[in-house]
Amino acid sequence: MLTKGIDVRASRTHNVGLFATEPIPIGTAIWNPCVKCSRWSKEEVAALPEARFAALDIYGHLLSDGSLLLPCLGAYLMNHSCEANVLDTGLDFGVAVRDIAAGEEVTCDYATFTEDGGWSMECRCHSPRCRHLITTEQGGDLMIRSRWRGQVESALRHAAEVDQPLHDVLVELSEPYRRVLKGMTSLEQVSTGASVCAPAFASP
Ligand SMILES: [Zn+2]
Ligand SMILES: [Zn+2]
C-alpha cells in the first residue's frame, strides 16, 4: 500500500520514480507490504521462467519466507538513494525520515531489503554519502544500521502526531505501528522483529 500525495514522474536518476505532490511530514508512513500487493510463493518463484523472474526481481523484493512481493499502487517504483527520505529499519512499513517537499522524489534504501541476498546495484544518486555500489549485505552493516536507526527513531517521535493516510491498513497489519500510536518511539519498544521483508501477514 502506498500513501496518498505521491505520483509517478520522470526521474533524474532513473526512468521514472515516485514524487511527492504535496508536502509529506516526517513521521508519515509511506508504504507497507499489504495483502493487495502481488505475491508469488517460494514454490511459484521457483517455477517462474528465468526471464520472468529477472523482470519481477527488478521491482519486487524477496520476503523472509522466500516469496516475492511486488508492492501495490506503484510503490514498487520507489527508487534508491543513499540518503533516502524513507526508511523501514526495524519496522514493517516505510516511514518518512525527514520532511519531504512537494515535487521532491521519494526514495528508500535498497540495502534495507536484506532478504535479497547477493543482490547489488551501481548507484548514481549523487548524494555526498553515496556508497556507489549498493548491496543487500550493507543492510547488516552496524554503522549503516545505527545511522538508519537514529533516523527512524527521530521519525517515530512525530508519527503519532501527523496525519497517517495508511492508518486503517497499518492498524490492522502492523504491531509496530500500533505501538507507535501508544507513544513508543525507540526501536527496542516498537520493533517486533517484523520488517518489510517479514511482514506479519506472510506465513512464518
Ligand atoms: Zn500493498
Ligand atoms: Zn548512492
GROMACS .gro file of N, CA and C and ligand atoms in nm, residues 1-2 31-38 69-73 75 201, ligand 1:
model
   52
    1MET      N    1   0.086  -0.119   0.000
    1MET     CA    2   0.000   0.000   0.000
    1MET      C    3   0.089   0.123   0.000
    2LEU      N    4   0.046   0.226  -0.070
    2LEU     CA    5   0.123   0.349  -0.081
    2LEU      C    6   0.037   0.465  -0.033
   31TRP      N    7   0.470   0.355   0.291
   31TRP     CA    8   0.423   0.234   0.223
   31TRP      C    9   0.437   0.116   0.317
   32ASN      N   10   0.364   0.012   0.289
   32ASN     CA   11   0.384  -0.113   0.363
   32ASN      C   12   0.343  -0.229   0.275
   33PRO      N   13   0.408  -0.344   0.296
   33PRO     CA   14   0.363  -0.464   0.227
   33PRO      C   15   0.223  -0.496   0.277
   34CYS      N   16   0.129  -0.519   0.187
   34CYS     CA   17  -0.009  -0.545   0.230
   34CYS      C   18  -0.067  -0.660   0.150
   35VAL      N   19  -0.185  -0.701   0.186
   35VAL     CA   20  -0.245  -0.817   0.120
   35VAL      C   21  -0.285  -0.787  -0.025
   36LYS      N   22  -0.286  -0.659  -0.064
   36LYS     CA   23  -0.318  -0.624  -0.202
   36LYS      C   24  -0.195  -0.620  -0.292
   37CYS      N   25  -0.077  -0.627  -0.232
   37CYS     CA   26   0.045  -0.635  -0.312
   37CYS      C   27   0.046  -0.770  -0.385
   38SER      N   28   0.105  -0.774  -0.503
   38SER     CA   29   0.116  -0.902  -0.574
   38SER      C   30   0.223  -0.986  -0.507
   69LEU      N   31   0.745  -1.029  -0.342
   69LEU     CA   32   0.638  -0.931  -0.326
   69LEU      C   33   0.659  -0.816  -0.422
   70LEU      N   34   0.554  -0.781  -0.495
   70LEU     CA   35   0.557  -0.663  -0.582
   70LEU      C   36   0.464  -0.560  -0.520
   71PRO      N   37   0.521  -0.456  -0.456
   71PRO     CA   38   0.436  -0.361  -0.382
   71PRO      C   39   0.330  -0.297  -0.471
   72CYS      N   40   0.210  -0.280  -0.416
   72CYS     CA   41   0.094  -0.234  -0.494
   72CYS      C   42   0.094  -0.082  -0.511
   73LEU      N   43   0.001  -0.035  -0.592
   73LEU     CA   44  -0.024   0.108  -0.615
   73LEU      C   45   0.100   0.183  -0.662
   75ALA      N   46   0.400   0.149  -0.563
   75ALA     CA   47   0.506   0.162  -0.462
   75ALA      C   48   0.634   0.093  -0.507
  201PHE      N   49   0.165  -1.054   0.776
  201PHE     CA   50   0.067  -1.135   0.705
  201PHE      C   51   0.133  -1.251   0.629
  205ZN      ZN   52   0.014  -0.348  -0.099
   0.00000   0.00000   0.00000
